[in-house]
Amino acid sequence: MKKHDYFFNRLKKIIPQHIKPKFGTGLELLKWNQEQGKLNSTKIIKKNYEIKFKKTVMQSGIHELYKDCSFDNYQLENERQKKALSMAKRYLKEFNQNSLASFIFSGKPGTGKNHLATAIGMNLILNGKSFLLITVADIMSNIKETFSFKNSLHEKNLLYNFSNIDLLVIDEIGIQIESRYEKIVINQIIDRRSSSKRPTGMLSNLDYISLNHLLGERVMDRMRIGNSIWVRFDWESYRKHIK
Ligand SMILES: Nc1ncnc2c1ncn2[C@@H]1O[C@H](COP(=O)(O)OP(=O)(O)O)[C@@H](O)[C@H]1O
Ligand SMILES: [Mg+2]
């Protein structure tokens, strides 16, 4: 007797009379079993993918508030916003074609710099790339943590990790009072990234002159490699729309 027929006979004995099974023969039972197996495994694969995606997003520095930001829900109220959106989209497209270009989004608060940077990041994560959005303050406190004895992650390793991420976006450049050490750290990060052929994004409220003054010519030169872009977000804050 075939194995599936044997199981079918045993099942027939234990299933209560009033329950009609989904199969009438041993072969049907086998098929049903295989189908369920496939169904479950696709469910598991999908679930695993969702968990992994969620985890990647959580680790990417994309905060809860921003996780729904996309190109599609970026509202256009003027031509400059339209241009900013199309530049961000083009940046993503070229990034996927192995471009080394960096970007700077600068301008007033609330104009959507984080929104568009997040939209780029979400798309990259979906394409299996690694993305990290981190504020200067968080970079600095991460580095300070590496000074403590208990922490095995040394400053060198941390800088190395920053240079391994496909796209690193440094947020809130120029928010804090200018510090020499910050300038050195940002310099090192950009330097290492560009020597391992990785581009960097920058979000800042500063204009060209102030950013140049804060970071220095050397970094700014690195930020101009290839098709790098500088988008000025010079319209009113969107926050008035948010209740
Ligand atoms: N054009 C826009 N369309 C839809 N939402 C926007 C737009 N601009 C900004 N927002 C939203 O406004 C809030 C503030 O924008 P944010 O990206 O943080 O600005 P910034 O980083 O320039 O200070 C966010 O919730 C963002 O999603
Ligand atoms: Mg911002």
Short mmCIF file of C-alpha atoms and ligand atoms in Angstrom, two decimals:
data_model
loop_
_atom_site.label_atom_id
_atom_site.label_comp_id
_atom_site.label_asym_id
_atom_site.label_seq_id
_atom_site.Cartn_x
_atom_site.Cartn_y
_atom_site.Cartn_z
CA MET A 1 0.00 0.00 0.00
CA LYS A 2 1.23 3.48 -0.85
CA LYS A 3 2.09 5.74 2.07
CA HIS A 4 -0.58 8.32 1.21
CA ASP A 5 -3.25 5.60 0.95
CA TYR A 6 -2.21 4.27 4.34
CA PHE A 7 -2.54 7.74 5.90
CA PHE A 8 -5.83 8.30 4.10
CA ASN A 9 -7.28 5.08 5.58
CA ARG A 10 -6.11 6.02 9.06
CA LEU A 11 -7.56 9.51 8.71
CA LYS A 12 -10.90 8.12 7.53
CA LYS A 13 -11.10 6.15 10.74
CA ILE A 14 -10.50 9.11 13.04
CA ILE A 15 -12.47 11.83 11.19
CA PRO A 16 -16.00 12.08 12.65
CA GLN A 17 -18.73 10.92 10.23
CA HIS A 18 -20.42 14.31 9.88
CA ILE A 19 -17.23 16.05 8.70
CA LYS A 20 -16.66 15.95 4.98
CA PRO A 21 -12.92 16.01 4.21
CA LYS A 22 -11.50 18.06 1.35
CA PHE A 23 -10.28 14.89 -0.36
CA GLY A 24 -11.78 11.53 -1.33
CA THR A 25 -8.71 9.41 -2.02
CA GLY A 26 -5.18 8.99 -0.75
CA LEU A 27 -3.82 10.73 -3.81
CA GLU A 28 -6.09 13.70 -3.26
CA LEU A 29 -4.91 13.86 0.34
CA LEU A 30 -1.31 13.90 -0.85
CA LYS A 31 -2.05 16.72 -3.34
CA TRP A 32 -3.94 18.70 -0.73
CA ASN A 33 -1.04 18.31 1.66
CA GLN A 34 1.46 19.48 -0.94
CA GLU A 35 -0.67 22.49 -1.82
CA GLN A 36 -1.00 23.45 1.83
CA GLY A 37 2.74 23.06 2.23
CA LYS A 38 3.38 25.38 -0.69
CA LEU A 39 0.83 27.86 0.57
CA ASN A 40 2.37 27.85 4.02
CA SER A 41 5.88 28.20 2.73
CA THR A 42 4.99 31.20 0.55
CA LYS A 43 3.20 32.68 3.57
CA ILE A 44 6.31 32.09 5.69
CA ILE A 45 8.62 33.53 3.06
CA LYS A 46 6.36 36.59 2.74
CA LYS A 47 6.17 36.98 6.50
CA ASN A 48 9.94 36.63 6.85
CA TYR A 49 10.39 39.22 4.15
CA GLU A 50 7.98 41.58 5.93
CA ILE A 51 9.79 41.10 9.25
CA LYS A 52 13.14 41.66 7.60
CA PHE A 53 11.85 44.73 5.77
CA LYS A 54 10.40 46.18 9.00
CA LYS A 55 13.64 45.49 10.83
CA THR A 56 15.70 47.07 8.07
CA VAL A 57 13.48 50.15 8.11
CA MET A 58 13.75 50.35 11.91
CA GLN A 59 17.52 50.17 11.71
CA SER A 60 17.69 52.64 8.85
CA GLY A 61 17.04 55.62 11.09
CA ILE A 62 13.70 56.28 9.36
CA HIS A 63 11.47 57.34 12.22
CA GLU A 64 7.88 56.22 12.66
CA LEU A 65 6.68 59.66 11.61
CA TYR A 66 8.42 59.41 8.25
CA LYS A 67 7.95 55.79 7.31
CA ASP A 68 5.03 56.56 4.97
CA CYS A 69 6.87 59.31 3.12
CA SER A 70 7.04 58.53 -0.56
CA PHE A 71 7.45 60.27 -3.90
CA ASP A 72 3.74 59.73 -4.51
CA ASN A 73 2.53 61.56 -1.43
CA TYR A 74 4.84 64.52 -1.86
CA GLN A 75 2.39 67.32 -2.66
CA LEU A 76 3.29 69.83 -5.35
CA GLU A 77 2.26 73.43 -4.77
CA ASN A 78 4.85 75.16 -6.92
CA GLU A 79 7.31 74.58 -9.74
CA ARG A 80 10.32 74.40 -7.41
CA GLN A 81 8.80 71.53 -5.47
CA LYS A 82 8.09 69.79 -8.76
CA LYS A 83 11.75 70.21 -9.72
CA ALA A 84 12.92 68.94 -6.28
CA LEU A 85 10.73 65.85 -6.62
CA SER A 86 11.94 65.06 -10.11
CA MET A 87 15.57 65.53 -9.06
CA ALA A 88 15.09 63.16 -6.12
CA LYS A 89 13.50 60.59 -8.43
CA ARG A 90 16.30 60.94 -10.93
CA TYR A 91 18.86 60.61 -8.16
CA LEU A 92 17.31 57.27 -7.13
CA LYS A 93 17.23 56.03 -10.72
CA GLU A 94 20.87 56.90 -11.28
CA PHE A 95 21.86 55.45 -7.90
CA ASN A 96 20.44 52.12 -9.00
CA GLN A 97 22.61 52.33 -12.10
CA ASN A 98 25.73 52.52 -9.93
CA SER A 99 26.28 56.21 -9.85
CA LEU A 100 28.72 57.75 -7.36
CA ALA A 101 26.72 60.94 -7.10
CA SER A 102 26.02 62.54 -3.74
CA PHE A 103 23.25 64.96 -2.85
CA ILE A 104 22.69 68.01 -0.71
CA PHE A 105 19.15 69.09 0.19
CA SER A 106 19.36 72.49 1.82
CA GLY A 107 16.82 75.06 2.90
CA LYS A 108 14.14 76.06 5.35
CA PRO A 109 12.74 73.62 7.89
CA GLY A 110 9.50 71.80 7.06
CA THR A 111 10.00 71.93 3.30
CA GLY A 112 10.34 68.15 2.85
CA LYS A 113 14.05 67.46 2.86
CA ASN A 114 13.61 64.49 5.19
CA HIS A 115 10.49 63.46 3.29
CA LEU A 116 12.29 63.11 -0.05
CA ALA A 117 15.46 61.63 1.48
CA THR A 118 13.26 59.00 3.18
CA ALA A 119 11.45 58.26 -0.09
CA ILE A 120 14.84 57.62 -1.73
CA GLY A 121 15.88 55.43 1.22
CA MET A 122 12.69 53.35 1.28
CA ASN A 123 13.09 52.59 -2.42
CA LEU A 124 16.71 51.58 -1.89
CA ILE A 125 15.77 49.26 0.98
CA LEU A 126 13.12 47.69 -1.25
CA ASN A 127 15.87 47.07 -3.79
CA GLY A 128 17.98 45.31 -1.16
CA LYS A 129 20.39 48.20 -0.60
CA SER A 130 21.46 49.44 2.81
CA PHE A 131 20.43 52.94 3.88
CA LEU A 132 21.05 54.96 7.02
CA LEU A 133 19.69 58.37 7.89
CA ILE A 134 21.45 59.78 10.94
CA THR A 135 21.74 63.22 12.53
CA VAL A 136 25.12 64.79 13.23
CA ALA A 137 24.22 64.72 16.93
CA ASP A 138 23.63 60.96 16.80
CA ILE A 139 26.88 60.37 14.94
CA MET A 140 28.69 62.33 17.64
CA SER A 141 27.04 60.48 20.51
CA ASN A 142 27.75 57.14 18.81
CA ILE A 143 31.38 58.13 18.60
CA LYS A 144 31.46 59.29 22.21
CA GLU A 145 30.03 55.91 23.24
CA THR A 146 32.95 54.16 21.56
CA PHE A 147 35.24 55.99 23.99
CA SER A 148 33.79 54.10 26.93
CA PHE A 149 35.79 51.08 28.08
CA LYS A 150 32.91 48.63 27.96
CA ASN A 151 32.12 49.32 24.35
CA SER A 152 33.89 46.92 22.04
CA LEU A 153 32.91 48.91 18.96
CA HIS A 154 35.90 51.14 18.43
CA GLU A 155 35.78 54.47 16.72
CA LYS A 156 37.67 53.00 13.78
CA ASN A 157 35.06 50.25 13.38
CA LEU A 158 32.25 52.74 13.60
CA LEU A 159 33.75 54.86 10.84
CA TYR A 160 34.31 51.68 8.87
CA ASN A 161 30.65 50.74 9.32
CA PHE A 162 29.56 54.15 8.12
CA SER A 163 31.62 53.70 5.00
CA ASN A 164 30.01 50.33 4.24
CA ILE A 165 26.43 51.55 3.96
CA ASP A 166 25.22 51.96 0.37
CA LEU A 167 23.67 55.34 1.06
CA LEU A 168 24.36 57.33 4.21
CA VAL A 169 22.34 60.49 4.75
CA ILE A 170 23.64 62.93 7.35
CA ASP A 171 20.82 65.04 8.77
CA GLU A 172 20.78 68.36 10.64
CA ILE A 173 24.16 69.58 9.50
CA GLY A 174 24.76 72.97 11.07
CA ILE A 175 22.05 72.72 13.73
CA GLN A 176 24.53 72.65 16.56
CA ILE A 177 27.10 75.19 17.48
CA GLU A 178 30.07 74.73 15.22
CA SER A 179 32.55 72.31 16.70
CA ARG A 180 35.95 71.45 15.33
CA TYR A 181 35.60 67.81 16.21
CA GLU A 182 32.32 67.50 14.32
CA LYS A 183 33.96 68.93 11.26
CA ILE A 184 36.78 66.38 11.54
CA VAL A 185 34.37 63.48 11.95
CA ILE A 186 32.21 64.49 8.98
CA ASN A 187 35.38 64.96 6.95
CA GLN A 188 36.56 61.46 7.84
CA ILE A 189 33.20 59.88 7.05
CA ILE A 190 32.89 61.57 3.65
CA ASP A 191 36.54 60.82 2.86
CA ARG A 192 36.24 57.13 3.61
CA ARG A 193 32.97 56.85 1.81
CA SER A 194 34.24 58.48 -1.30
CA SER A 195 37.38 56.34 -1.32
CA SER A 196 35.21 53.22 -1.09
CA LYS A 197 33.14 54.74 -3.91
CA ARG A 198 30.07 55.41 -1.85
CA PRO A 199 28.03 58.56 -2.09
CA THR A 200 26.57 60.54 0.80
CA GLY A 201 23.45 62.64 1.25
CA MET A 202 23.33 65.78 3.37
CA LEU A 203 20.33 67.58 4.82
CA SER A 204 20.87 71.09 6.13
CA ASN A 205 19.20 74.39 6.82
CA LEU A 206 22.40 76.20 5.83
CA ASP A 207 22.98 77.97 2.53
CA TYR A 208 25.97 77.42 0.26
CA ILE A 209 28.32 79.88 1.92
CA SER A 210 27.59 78.70 5.46
CA LEU A 211 27.83 75.01 4.55
CA ASN A 212 31.11 75.62 2.76
CA HIS A 213 32.39 77.52 5.76
CA LEU A 214 31.28 74.79 8.19
CA LEU A 215 32.56 71.74 6.30
CA GLY A 216 35.41 73.16 4.26
CA GLU A 217 36.34 73.01 0.57
CA ARG A 218 37.67 69.47 0.78
CA VAL A 219 34.35 67.89 1.80
CA MET A 220 32.38 70.12 -0.52
CA ASP A 221 34.58 68.98 -3.41
CA ARG A 222 33.78 65.36 -2.59
CA MET A 223 30.11 66.25 -2.58
CA ARG A 224 30.37 67.48 -6.17
CA ILE A 225 31.68 64.24 -7.70
CA GLY A 226 29.97 63.05 -10.89
CA ASN A 227 26.30 63.88 -11.25
CA SER A 228 25.94 65.03 -7.65
CA ILE A 229 23.02 67.34 -7.02
CA TRP A 230 22.28 70.28 -4.78
CA VAL A 231 18.61 71.00 -4.33
CA ARG A 232 17.49 74.20 -2.62
CA PHE A 233 14.24 73.89 -0.73
CA ASP A 234 13.28 77.56 -0.67
CA TRP A 235 9.52 77.62 -0.14
CA GLU A 236 7.25 77.85 2.87
CA SER A 237 7.14 75.06 5.47
CA TYR A 238 4.60 72.31 4.84
CA ARG A 239 3.99 71.96 8.56
CA LYS A 240 1.10 74.48 8.44
CA HIS A 241 -0.88 71.75 6.60
CA ILE A 242 -0.29 69.21 9.35
CA LYS A 243 -2.78 69.28 12.21
N1 LIG B 1 5.38 68.76 -0.31
C1 LIG B 1 5.00 67.97 0.71
N2 LIG B 1 3.99 67.10 0.58
C2 LIG B 1 3.59 66.32 1.60
N3 LIG B 1 4.15 66.34 2.81
C3 LIG B 1 5.17 67.18 3.02
C4 LIG B 1 5.66 68.04 1.99
N4 LIG B 1 6.68 68.76 2.49
C5 LIG B 1 6.82 68.37 3.77
N5 LIG B 1 5.91 67.43 4.09
C6 LIG B 1 5.72 66.83 5.41
O1 LIG B 1 5.92 67.83 6.37
C7 LIG B 1 6.64 67.36 7.50
C8 LIG B 1 7.94 68.13 7.63
O2 LIG B 1 8.76 67.85 6.50
P1 LIG B 1 10.29 67.42 6.62
O3 LIG B 1 10.59 66.49 5.50
O4 LIG B 1 10.59 66.97 7.99
O5 LIG B 1 10.99 68.82 6.37
P2 LIG B 1 12.52 69.25 6.54
O6 LIG B 1 13.34 68.02 6.67
O7 LIG B 1 12.79 70.03 5.29
O8 LIG B 1 12.57 70.11 7.75
C9 LIG B 1 6.85 65.88 7.25
O9 LIG B 1 5.82 65.18 7.90
C10 LIG B 1 6.71 65.73 5.73
O10 LIG B 1 6.21 64.46 5.37
MG MG B 2 14.65 67.81 8.46
#
